[in-house]
Coordinates of C-alpha atoms (C1' of nucleotides) in Angstrom, one line a residue:
Chain A
X1 CA 61.6 78.3 148.2
X2 CA 60.2 75.6 150.6
X3 CA 57.1 77.8 151.1
X4 CA 55.8 76.9 147.7
X5 CA 55.7 73.2 148.6
X6 CA 53.0 73.8 151.2
X7 CA 54.8 72.0 153.9
X8 CA 53.0 70.7 157.0
X9 CA 54.0 71.7 160.5
X10 CA 55.8 68.4 161.0
X11 CA 57.8 68.9 157.8
X12 CA 58.7 72.4 158.7
X13 CA 60.0 71.2 162.1
X14 CA 62.3 68.7 160.3
X15 CA 63.4 71.2 157.8
X16 CA 64.4 73.5 160.7
X17 CA 66.6 70.6 162.0
X18 CA 68.4 70.6 158.6
X19 CA 69.2 74.3 159.2
X20 CA 70.4 73.6 162.7
X21 CA 72.8 70.9 161.5
X22 CA 74.3 73.4 159.0
X23 CA 74.5 76.1 161.8
X24 CA 76.6 73.5 163.7
X25 CA 78.8 73.1 160.7
X26 CA 77.5 69.6 159.9
X27 CA 76.2 68.7 156.5
X28 CA 73.0 66.7 157.0
X29 CA 73.3 65.2 153.5
X30 CA 77.0 64.2 153.4
X31 CA 78.6 62.8 150.3
X32 CA 80.4 59.8 151.7
X33 CA 79.6 57.0 154.0
X34 CA 82.1 54.7 155.8
X35 CA 80.0 51.7 156.6
X36 CA 82.1 48.7 157.5
X37 CA 79.4 46.2 158.2
X38 CA 75.8 45.6 157.2
X39 CA 73.4 44.8 160.1
X40 CA 73.5 41.2 159.0
X41 CA 77.3 41.2 159.0
X42 CA 77.4 42.8 162.4
X43 CA 75.2 40.2 163.9
X44 CA 77.2 37.4 162.3
X45 CA 80.4 39.0 163.6
X46 CA 79.0 39.0 167.1
X47 CA 78.5 35.3 167.1
X48 CA 81.9 34.5 165.6
X49 CA 84.2 36.6 167.8
X50 CA 86.0 36.3 171.1
X51 CA 84.3 38.6 173.5
X52 CA 86.4 40.9 175.7
X53 CA 85.4 39.9 179.2
X54 CA 87.3 42.9 180.7
X55 CA 84.9 45.2 179.0
X56 CA 81.6 43.7 180.0
X57 CA 81.7 41.3 177.1
X58 CA 82.0 43.9 174.4
X59 CA 83.5 43.4 171.0
X60 CA 86.9 45.0 171.2
X61 CA 86.9 46.2 167.6
X62 CA 84.9 49.2 166.5
X63 CA 82.6 48.8 163.5
X64 CA 80.4 51.2 161.6
X65 CA 76.9 50.5 160.4
X66 CA 74.4 52.6 158.5
X67 CA 70.7 52.6 157.9
X68 CA 67.3 54.2 158.4
X69 CA 66.2 55.0 162.0
X70 CA 63.1 53.0 162.5
X71 CA 62.5 53.2 166.3
X72 CA 63.7 55.3 169.2
X73 CA 63.2 55.1 172.9
X74 CA 65.0 57.4 175.2
X75 CA 65.3 57.1 178.9
X76 CA 67.1 60.0 180.5
X77 CA 70.8 59.7 179.8
X78 CA 70.3 56.7 177.5
X79 CA 68.8 56.4 174.0
X80 CA 67.9 53.2 172.3
X81 CA 67.2 53.1 168.6
X82 CA 67.0 50.6 165.8
X83 CA 68.4 51.2 162.3
X84 CA 67.2 49.2 159.3
X85 CA 69.2 48.4 156.3
X86 CA 68.8 46.0 153.4
X87 CA 69.5 43.0 155.6
X88 CA 67.6 43.8 158.7
X89 CA 67.8 45.8 161.9
X90 CA 70.4 46.5 164.6
X91 CA 69.8 48.2 167.9
X92 CA 71.9 51.2 168.8
X93 CA 72.7 51.9 172.5
X94 CA 73.6 55.6 172.9
X95 CA 74.8 57.0 176.2
X96 CA 75.2 60.6 177.2
X97 CA 78.5 59.9 179.1
X98 CA 80.0 58.2 176.0
X99 CA 78.9 60.7 173.3
X100 CA 79.3 63.8 175.4
X101 CA 76.6 66.3 176.2
X102 CA 76.7 68.1 172.9
X103 CA 76.5 65.0 170.7
X104 CA 74.0 63.4 172.9
X105 CA 71.7 66.4 172.7
X106 CA 72.1 66.3 169.0
X107 CA 71.1 62.6 168.8
X108 CA 68.1 63.4 171.0
X109 CA 66.9 66.5 169.2
X110 CA 68.1 66.5 165.6
X111 CA 67.6 62.8 164.7
X112 CA 64.1 61.6 163.9
X113 CA 62.4 58.4 162.7
X114 CA 63.1 57.9 159.0
X115 CA 66.5 59.6 159.0
X116 CA 69.5 57.7 157.6
X117 CA 72.2 57.5 160.2
X118 CA 75.7 56.1 160.5
X119 CA 76.8 54.7 163.9
X120 CA 80.3 53.6 165.0
X121 CA 80.9 51.6 168.1
X122 CA 81.4 48.2 169.7
X123 CA 79.0 45.3 169.6
X124 CA 77.6 43.9 172.9
X125 CA 74.6 42.1 174.1
X126 CA 72.0 43.8 176.3
X127 CA 70.6 42.4 179.4
X128 CA 67.5 41.3 177.5
X129 CA 69.6 39.4 175.0
X130 CA 69.7 41.6 172.0
X131 CA 72.9 42.1 170.0
X132 CA 73.4 45.9 170.0
X133 CA 76.0 48.5 169.0
X134 CA 77.4 50.6 171.9
X135 CA 77.7 53.8 170.0
X136 CA 80.8 56.0 170.2
X137 CA 80.0 58.2 167.2
X138 CA 76.7 59.0 165.4
X139 CA 76.5 60.8 162.1
X140 CA 73.6 62.0 160.0
X141 CA 73.6 60.6 156.5
X142 CA 70.3 61.9 155.2
X143 CA 67.8 63.9 157.1
X144 CA 64.2 62.8 156.3
X145 CA 61.6 65.6 156.0
X146 CA 58.7 63.3 155.9
X147 CA 57.8 61.3 159.0
X148 CA 57.4 57.6 158.3
X149 CA 53.9 56.1 158.5
X150 CA 52.6 54.9 161.9
X151 CA 54.8 52.3 163.4
X152 CA 52.3 49.7 164.5
X153 CA 49.7 49.7 161.8
X154 CA 52.0 50.7 158.9
X155 CA 50.6 52.5 155.9
X156 CA 47.1 51.1 155.3
X157 CA 45.4 53.5 152.9
X158 CA 45.4 51.6 149.6
X159 CA 45.5 54.6 147.4
X160 CA 48.5 56.1 149.2
X161 CA 50.2 52.7 149.2
X162 CA 50.1 52.6 145.4
X163 CA 50.8 56.3 144.7
X164 CA 53.6 56.5 147.3
X165 CA 55.0 52.9 147.1
X166 CA 58.2 54.1 148.6
X167 CA 56.3 54.9 151.8
X168 CA 54.5 51.5 151.6
X169 CA 57.9 49.8 151.3
X170 CA 59.3 51.7 154.2
X171 CA 56.5 50.7 156.6
X172 CA 55.2 47.3 155.4
X173 CA 57.7 44.5 155.6
X174 CA 55.3 42.1 153.9
X175 CA 55.1 44.4 150.9
X176 CA 58.9 44.4 150.6
X177 CA 58.8 40.6 150.9
X178 CA 56.5 40.3 147.9
X179 CA 58.8 42.3 145.7
X180 CA 61.9 40.4 146.8
X181 CA 60.0 37.2 145.8
X182 CA 59.1 38.7 142.5
X183 CA 62.8 39.4 141.8
X184 CA 63.7 35.9 142.8
X185 CA 61.0 34.4 140.5
X186 CA 62.2 36.4 137.5
X187 CA 65.8 35.4 138.2
X188 CA 64.8 31.8 138.5
X189 CA 63.0 31.9 135.2
X190 CA 66.0 33.3 133.5
X191 CA 68.2 30.7 135.1
X192 CA 65.9 27.9 134.0
X193 CA 65.6 29.0 130.4
X194 CA 69.3 29.9 130.1
X195 CA 70.0 26.4 131.4
X196 CA 67.9 24.9 128.7
X197 CA 69.9 26.6 126.0
X198 CA 67.5 29.5 125.4
X199 CA 68.9 32.9 124.4
X200 CA 67.4 36.1 125.8
X201 CA 66.7 38.6 123.1
X202 CA 65.3 42.1 123.1
X203 CA 62.8 43.1 120.5
X204 CA 61.1 46.5 119.8
X205 CA 58.8 48.1 122.2
X206 CA 58.1 50.8 119.6
X207 CA 56.5 49.1 116.7
X208 CA 55.3 50.4 113.3
X209 CA 52.6 47.7 113.4
X210 CA 51.3 46.0 116.5
X211 CA 50.5 42.3 116.6
X212 CA 50.7 38.9 118.2
X213 CA 47.6 39.3 120.3
X214 CA 44.1 40.7 120.2
X215 CA 44.2 44.0 122.0
X216 CA 44.0 47.7 121.6
X217 CA 47.4 49.4 121.6
X218 CA 48.8 52.6 122.9
X219 CA 49.8 55.0 120.1
X220 CA 52.7 57.4 120.3
X221 CA 54.5 59.6 117.7
X222 CA 58.1 59.9 116.7
X223 CA 58.9 63.5 115.9
X224 CA 62.0 63.2 113.7
X225 CA 60.4 60.4 111.6
X226 CA 57.0 62.1 111.8
X227 CA 55.2 58.8 112.1
X228 CA 53.2 56.9 114.6
X229 CA 54.5 54.1 116.7
X230 CA 52.6 51.5 118.6
X231 CA 53.7 50.3 122.0
X232 CA 53.9 46.5 121.7
X233 CA 51.0 44.4 122.8
X234 CA 53.0 41.1 122.5
X235 CA 56.5 39.9 121.6
X236 CA 55.3 37.0 119.4
X237 CA 55.9 38.2 115.8
X238 CA 59.4 39.5 116.5
X239 CA 60.5 36.4 118.4
X240 CA 59.3 34.3 115.4
X241 CA 61.4 36.4 113.2
X242 CA 64.3 35.5 115.4
X243 CA 63.6 31.8 114.7
X244 CA 63.4 32.5 111.0
X245 CA 66.8 34.0 111.4
X246 CA 68.2 30.8 112.9
X247 CA 68.1 31.4 116.6
X248 CA 66.6 28.1 117.8
X249 CA 65.5 28.9 121.3
X250 CA 64.7 32.5 122.2
X251 CA 62.9 34.2 125.1
X252 CA 62.1 37.7 126.1
X253 CA 60.9 39.1 129.5
X254 CA 59.5 42.5 128.9
X255 CA 56.7 44.9 129.3
X256 CA 53.7 44.7 127.0
X257 CA 51.1 47.5 126.9
X258 CA 47.4 47.1 126.3
X259 CA 45.0 50.0 126.2
X260 CA 42.2 48.3 128.1
X261 CA 40.3 48.4 131.3
X262 CA 42.1 48.1 134.6
X263 CA 41.0 45.5 137.2
X264 CA 42.6 43.1 139.7
X265 CA 43.9 40.9 136.9
X266 CA 44.7 43.5 134.3
X267 CA 47.3 46.4 134.3
X268 CA 47.8 48.6 131.2
X269 CA 51.5 47.7 131.4
X270 CA 52.4 44.2 132.4
X271 CA 55.4 41.9 132.2
X272 CA 55.3 39.1 129.7
X273 CA 57.5 36.1 129.2
X274 CA 57.5 34.6 125.8
X275 CA 59.7 31.7 124.8
X276 CA 59.9 29.8 121.5
X277 CA 61.6 26.6 120.8
X278 CA 62.4 25.5 117.2
X279 CA 61.6 21.9 116.4
X280 CA 59.4 21.8 119.5
X281 CA 55.7 21.4 119.6
X282 CA 53.0 22.0 122.3
X283 CA 53.8 18.6 124.0
X284 CA 57.4 19.8 124.4
X285 CA 56.2 23.2 125.7
X286 CA 53.9 21.7 128.3
X287 CA 56.8 19.8 129.7
X288 CA 58.9 23.0 129.7
X289 CA 56.1 25.0 131.5
X290 CA 55.8 22.4 134.2
X291 CA 59.5 22.4 134.9
X292 CA 59.7 26.2 134.7
X293 CA 56.9 26.7 137.2
X294 CA 58.4 24.1 139.5
X295 CA 61.8 25.8 139.3
X296 CA 60.2 29.3 140.1
X297 CA 58.2 27.8 142.9
X298 CA 61.2 26.2 144.5
X299 CA 63.1 29.5 144.2
X300 CA 60.7 31.2 146.6
X301 CA 59.1 28.3 148.6
X302 CA 61.9 25.8 148.7
X303 CA 59.7 23.1 147.3
X304 CA 56.7 22.4 145.0
X305 CA 54.0 23.4 147.5
X306 CA 52.5 26.7 148.4
X307 CA 49.3 28.3 149.5
X308 CA 47.2 30.6 147.4
X309 CA 44.1 32.3 148.9
X310 CA 43.8 29.6 151.5
X311 CA 44.2 26.7 149.1
X312 CA 47.3 24.4 149.1
X313 CA 48.7 24.0 145.7
X314 CA 51.3 21.4 144.5
X315 CA 53.0 22.1 141.2
X316 CA 54.9 18.8 141.0
X317 CA 55.0 17.6 137.4
X318 CA 53.5 16.0 135.4
X319 CA 50.4 18.1 135.4
X320 CA 47.2 16.4 134.3
X321 CA 46.1 17.3 130.7
X322 CA 42.5 17.4 129.6
X323 CA 41.0 18.6 126.4
X324 CA 38.9 21.6 126.5
X325 CA 36.0 19.6 125.1
X326 CA 36.2 17.0 127.8
X327 CA 36.6 19.6 130.6
X328 CA 33.5 21.5 129.5
X329 CA 31.5 18.3 128.8
X330 CA 32.4 16.9 132.3
X331 CA 31.5 20.1 134.1
X332 CA 28.4 21.0 132.2
X333 CA 27.2 18.0 130.3
X334 CA 27.4 20.0 127.1
X335 CA 29.6 18.7 124.2
X336 CA 30.2 21.7 122.0
X337 CA 31.2 19.5 119.1
X338 CA 27.6 18.2 119.0
X339 CA 26.4 21.8 118.7
X340 CA 28.3 23.3 115.7
X341 CA 25.8 26.2 115.3
X342 CA 25.4 29.3 117.5
X343 CA 21.8 28.8 118.3
X344 CA 22.1 25.2 119.3
X345 CA 25.1 25.7 121.5
X346 CA 23.5 28.7 123.1
X347 CA 20.4 26.8 124.2
X348 CA 22.4 23.8 125.4
X349 CA 24.7 26.1 127.4
X350 CA 21.8 28.0 129.0
X351 CA 20.0 24.7 129.8
X352 CA 23.1 23.7 131.7
X353 CA 22.9 26.9 133.7
X354 CA 25.3 29.2 131.9
X355 CA 24.7 33.0 132.0
X356 CA 25.4 34.1 128.4
X357 CA 24.3 37.2 126.7
X358 CA 22.1 37.1 123.7
X359 CA 24.0 37.4 120.4
X360 CA 27.2 35.9 121.7
X361 CA 29.1 34.2 118.8
X362 CA 29.9 30.5 118.8
X363 CA 33.6 30.7 119.9
X364 CA 32.7 33.2 122.7
X365 CA 30.0 30.8 124.0
X366 CA 32.7 28.1 124.3
X367 CA 34.9 30.6 126.1
X368 CA 32.1 31.5 128.4
X369 CA 31.4 27.9 129.3
X370 CA 35.1 27.5 130.0
X371 CA 35.0 30.6 132.3
X372 CA 31.8 29.6 134.1
X373 CA 31.9 25.8 134.4
X374 CA 35.6 24.9 134.4
X375 CA 38.1 27.6 135.3
X376 CA 37.0 28.4 138.9
X377 CA 37.6 24.8 139.8
X378 CA 41.0 24.3 138.4
X379 CA 42.9 24.9 141.6
X380 CA 45.6 22.3 141.2
X381 CA 47.8 22.7 138.1
X382 CA 46.3 21.4 134.9
X383 CA 46.7 21.9 131.2
X384 CA 43.6 22.4 129.1
X385 CA 44.5 21.4 125.6
X386 CA 43.1 21.3 122.0
X387 CA 41.0 24.4 121.5
X388 CA 38.5 24.9 118.7
X389 CA 40.1 26.5 115.8
X390 CA 37.7 29.4 116.0
X391 CA 39.2 30.4 119.3
X392 CA 42.8 30.3 118.2
X393 CA 43.8 32.1 115.0
X394 CA 47.6 31.7 115.6
X395 CA 47.9 28.0 116.3
X396 CA 48.4 25.0 114.0
X397 CA 45.5 22.6 113.4
X398 CA 45.7 19.1 115.0
X399 CA 46.7 16.4 112.6
X400 CA 43.6 14.4 111.8
X401 CA 41.2 17.0 113.4
X402 CA 41.0 20.2 111.4
X403 CA 38.4 21.6 113.8
X404 CA 40.9 21.9 116.7
X405 CA 44.3 23.4 117.1
X406 CA 47.3 22.4 119.2
X407 CA 47.0 24.9 121.9
X408 CA 47.2 24.7 125.7
X409 CA 46.7 26.9 128.6
X410 CA 48.2 26.1 132.0
X411 CA 45.7 26.7 134.9
X412 CA 46.7 27.1 138.5
X413 CA 44.7 28.4 141.5
X414 CA 41.6 29.0 139.4
X415 CA 43.3 31.2 136.8
X416 CA 45.2 30.8 133.6
X417 CA 48.9 31.6 133.8
X418 CA 49.7 31.3 130.1
X419 CA 48.9 30.5 126.6
X420 CA 50.8 28.3 124.1
X421 CA 50.7 26.8 120.7
X422 CA 52.3 24.7 118.2
X423 CA 53.1 27.7 116.1
X424 CA 51.7 28.4 112.7
X425 CA 54.6 28.5 110.2
X426 CA 52.7 28.3 106.8
X427 CA 53.2 31.7 105.3
X428 CA 50.1 31.5 103.0
X429 CA 47.9 30.2 105.8
X430 CA 49.1 33.1 108.0
X431 CA 48.5 35.5 105.2
X432 CA 44.9 34.2 104.9
X433 CA 44.3 34.6 108.6
X434 CA 45.7 38.1 108.6
X435 CA 43.2 38.9 105.8
X436 CA 40.4 37.5 108.0
X437 CA 41.6 39.8 110.8
X438 CA 41.8 42.7 108.4
X439 CA 38.1 42.3 107.6
X440 CA 37.3 42.5 111.3
X441 CA 39.6 45.5 111.7
X442 CA 37.9 47.3 108.8
X443 CA 34.6 46.4 110.3
X444 CA 35.5 48.4 113.4
X445 CA 36.9 45.6 115.6
X446 CA 39.6 47.6 117.5
X447 CA 41.2 44.5 118.8
X448 CA 41.7 42.8 115.5
X449 CA 45.2 42.2 114.3
X450 CA 46.9 44.3 111.6
X451 CA 48.2 42.8 108.4
X452 CA 51.9 42.5 108.9
X453 CA 53.4 41.9 105.5
X454 CA 56.9 42.0 106.8
X455 CA 56.1 39.1 109.1
X456 CA 54.7 37.2 106.1
X457 CA 57.9 37.9 104.2
X458 CA 59.8 36.5 107.2
X459 CA 57.8 33.3 107.2
X460 CA 58.4 33.0 103.4
X461 CA 62.1 32.5 104.3
X462 CA 61.0 29.5 106.3
X463 CA 60.3 29.2 110.0
X464 CA 61.1 25.9 111.6
X465 CA 58.2 24.0 113.3
X466 CA 58.1 25.4 116.8
X467 CA 56.4 25.5 120.1
X468 CA 55.8 28.9 121.8
X469 CA 54.6 30.0 125.2
X470 CA 53.4 33.3 126.6
X471 CA 53.2 33.6 130.4
X472 CA 52.0 36.6 132.3
X473 CA 54.8 37.1 134.9
X474 CA 52.6 39.3 137.1
X475 CA 50.0 36.5 137.4
X476 CA 52.6 33.9 138.2
X477 CA 54.0 36.3 140.8
X478 CA 50.5 36.8 142.2
X479 CA 50.1 33.1 142.5
X480 CA 53.4 32.5 144.2
X481 CA 53.2 35.4 146.6
X482 CA 49.5 34.8 147.4
X483 CA 48.3 38.2 146.2
X484 CA 44.8 38.6 144.8
X485 CA 45.4 41.9 143.0
X486 CA 47.9 42.6 140.2
X487 CA 48.6 46.0 141.7
X488 CA 50.1 44.3 144.7
X489 CA 52.8 42.7 142.6
X490 CA 53.6 45.8 140.5
X491 CA 55.9 48.3 142.3
X492 CA 54.4 51.4 140.7
X493 CA 51.0 50.6 139.3
X494 CA 49.4 53.0 136.8
X495 CA 47.1 55.5 138.5
X496 CA 45.1 58.4 137.4
X497 CA 47.2 61.5 137.4
X498 CA 46.6 63.9 140.2
X499 CA 48.3 67.1 141.5
X500 CA 51.0 65.9 144.0
X501 CA 50.4 66.8 147.6
X502 CA 53.7 67.3 149.5
X503 CA 52.4 68.6 152.8
X504 CA 48.8 69.4 153.4
X505 CA 48.2 71.2 150.1
X506 CA 49.2 70.7 146.5
X507 CA 52.5 72.3 145.7
X508 CA 52.3 75.6 143.9
X509 CA 54.2 74.3 140.8
X510 CA 51.9 71.3 140.4
X511 CA 48.8 73.4 140.7
X512 CA 50.1 75.7 138.0
X513 CA 51.2 72.8 135.8
X514 CA 47.9 71.1 136.2
X515 CA 46.1 73.9 134.4
X516 CA 42.7 73.3 135.9
Chain B
rG1 C1' 30.2 52.9 130.3
rC2 C1' 26.8 51.1 134.6
rC3 C1' 26.1 49.7 140.0
rC4 C1' 27.8 49.5 145.2
rC5 C1' 31.3 51.1 149.0
rU6 C1' 34.7 54.7 150.6
rC7 C1' 37.5 59.6 151.6
rU8 C1' 38.1 63.0 159.2
rA9 C1' 45.3 65.6 162.0
rG10 C1' 51.7 63.5 159.0
rC11 C1' 49.9 58.0 160.0
rU12 C1' 46.0 54.4 162.2
rC13 C1' 41.1 55.2 163.5
rA14 C1' 36.6 57.3 166.6
rA15 C1' 32.5 60.9 166.6
rU16 C1' 25.1 58.0 169.2
rC17 C1' 19.1 60.6 166.5
rG18 C1' 21.8 66.3 162.7
rG19 C1' 24.0 69.4 168.5
rC20 C1' 31.2 72.3 171.1
rA21 C1' 35.6 67.6 165.6
rG22 C1' 38.3 63.4 169.4
rA23 C1' 42.0 59.3 170.7
rG24 C1' 46.5 56.4 169.8
rC25 C1' 51.1 56.8 167.2
rA26 C1' 54.4 60.7 165.5
rG27 C1' 55.8 65.8 167.0
rU28 C1' 57.0 69.7 170.8
rG29 C1' 58.5 70.7 176.3
rG30 C1' 59.8 68.1 180.9
rA31 C1' 61.2 63.4 184.3
rC32 C1' 63.9 58.9 183.8
rU33 C1' 71.6 55.4 182.5
rU34 C1' 70.1 48.0 179.5
rU35 C1' 65.0 49.6 176.7
rU36 C1' 61.7 46.4 173.2
rA37 C1' 54.7 49.2 170.5
rA38 C1' 59.2 51.7 177.1
rU39 C1' 56.6 54.5 181.0
rC40 C1' 54.8 59.1 183.4
rC41 C1' 53.4 64.6 183.2
rA42 C1' 52.2 68.7 179.9
rU43 C1' 51.2 70.2 175.0
rU44 C1' 50.9 71.7 169.4
rG45 C1' 48.4 70.0 165.2
rG46 C1' 41.9 70.1 161.1
rU47 C1' 39.8 73.4 153.9
rU48 C1' 36.2 66.4 157.8
rC49 C1' 38.1 65.2 149.2
rA50 C1' 35.7 69.8 146.4
rG51 C1' 31.4 72.8 145.4
rG52 C1' 26.3 73.6 146.2
rG53 C1' 21.6 72.7 149.0
rU54 C1' 18.2 71.6 153.3
rU55 C1' 18.5 73.3 158.5
rC56 C1' 18.6 77.6 164.1
rG57 C1' 22.7 74.1 163.5
rA58 C1' 25.9 69.4 158.6
rG59 C1' 31.8 65.1 159.4
rU60 C1' 26.6 63.1 159.6
rC61 C1' 21.0 64.3 155.3
rC62 C1' 20.3 65.7 149.7
rC63 C1' 22.5 67.2 144.8
rU64 C1' 26.8 67.8 141.5
rG65 C1' 31.9 66.8 140.7
rG66 C1' 36.8 64.3 142.0
rG67 C1' 40.1 60.2 143.9
rG68 C1' 40.4 55.2 145.4
rG69 C1' 38.4 50.2 146.2
rG70 C1' 34.9 46.2 144.7
rG71 C1' 31.4 44.2 141.2
rC72 C1' 29.3 44.1 136.1
rA73 C1' 30.5 45.0 131.1
rC74 C1' 34.8 45.1 128.0
rC75 C1' 39.3 42.6 127.6
rA76 C1' 43.5 37.1 127.5

RNA sequence: GCCCCUCUAGCUCAAUCGGCAGAGCAGUGGACUUUUAAUCCAUUGGUUCAGGGUUCGAGUCCCUGGGGGGGCACCA
C-alpha cells in the first residue's frame, strides 16, 4: 500500500519504526492522551511550588506533558529533548537508569524529530538553569513519517511554504506569530463592533446575481436547481437589505471571491469586513474606522504605534482628512475640476509628470493621478474624501456639489485599507445607475454590475439614510503584521494545482487522477 | 497576456571557463550520565523541474514546456 506513495528513504525508515512499535505491542497512534499540564502550566508550576530539597530540588509531584519533539541531543546514557506545544517548549531529561534499558533504547531509536510524545516525570532545574522534566515515562502519541524542515534555517522555499503551510508553521515561529496576530485582529474587530451595538449577520455566498463591486465573479452550478450561482464579490447589497428590514447596525466578516489576477495585494478569495450603520453618514463612519483600527492595533501592539516596512506608523485618532481634489492638486499642481474634459485633463496630468496610457477615460485619469502622485506618500493614516461622482456609482452626492459624492478611503502605510460611502438609498436613482451599468455590461465590460431588481424592490420599501464601510481584512492584517505580500497573511493561499509529491515522486493515485 | 529572475539530497545551500554532482542539518552505525544549533568517529542518500538540442563531455550553453517569485498590464 505504502509503495504507491513513492516514499523516500527517510520516510521508509520512519514507517519501519511504526511497525517496530506494533511488534512491541505498542500502538504508535494511541487514542487517548493523559496530559495534566501544558508546557506553560508546567513552567508556571515550577515557579510556584515548594521544591523538595531531599531530591535535588525536584518537584515531588509527577506531571504529564505532551507535544511535538523539536530537538534531541543524546549523550551516552542521557537524552535531552524539547517538546513543543501550543504554549511553548519544555525540555525533557531522559536517563537510561530511570527509564530502564528497554525503554531508553526505544526513546533513542524509535522517537524522531517531529513525533508527538507524552512525557511523565518531575520538574527540576538543570545546572544551566533551564526548567526541565525528569522523565519517568515516555509514550509515543503520534509517529511522524515526514522529517521536519531543517532546524536552523527553517523552511525557506516560498512555494513549499505556501503549498505545505503546515510544514511552514511547524518550522517558522514568525509565521505562526503572524497568524496568531491575524486571529487577534479579527477578534478585536468583532469585539469593537459588537460593543458599538452592531449585529453580525451572515448573507449568501452563493448568489443568483452578483453585485456590490466592480469585479468578475466565479460561476458555479447547482445540480438540483439546475441553475448557475455566482460566488459573492461583495456583501453590500444583502447588508443593505438587512437595513431595509430594520436591523440598524449590521456587519459581516466573510470571504469574497473575485476572478482576477493574483499579485501581492490580490488573492482570488479574500476576507472582507463590511459594516453599515443606519442614520449614519460618512462622517460618522470615518470616526468609527479610526476607532476600529486603533482598537485592532492595540490588540496586537498594545498601543497605537507600529512599524510597517521600516516606517513607524501612529494610528491615534483623529486622522487628517483631505479632499481628493486637494490631495491631487497639492501633489501635482493639477486641479481636475478645472479640466472637465478628457483631453484637457490628460495633457495637464502628463505635463505634471504622470505616466498615463492614451485613451484613458476621465475618471481613470483621476484615479491614476491618485495612484501616482498621492497614494505612495500617505504613510501616516489619512482619509481621502469627496470623490468625483464618475468614480463612485454607489455613493450619495454631496449636498451643494452634485459633481462629488460623500465617499472616503482610509490610507495607511501607502495603501488603501477600505472604501466607504454615505449610501445611496433612492431606489429610482439606484435603478438609473444599474441601467447605466447594464449598458456597460451589454457592451462587454465583464466587471460591470448586474441589474438587481430584487435589490431595487428592497430599496422601494425604504432604506434609512446610512453610512457603510468595506475593509479588506487581509490588507489590514498585512499592515499590522508588517507583511508585504497578501499570501503571507492567508494560511492556505490559492495556488495552481499540481500532482502532490509525498516522497521523491508523485503518488501513483495522483498521477492517475491528474490524467496528463 | 508581456518582461525579468528562479528550480541541485527530506531541509538549507555549494559546484571556477562546459571537465568525476558536494557540504551542513536530518538519517543510519558507534563513543559519551546536566546538554542548549552538544561534540567526536564512520556512513547512507541525487530523474540537478521535464523534454529536446549543441558538444568528446551539460547542473552549467541553446530551444520548448511546467512550477514559483518579482515587475508591467488588468483589477479596488
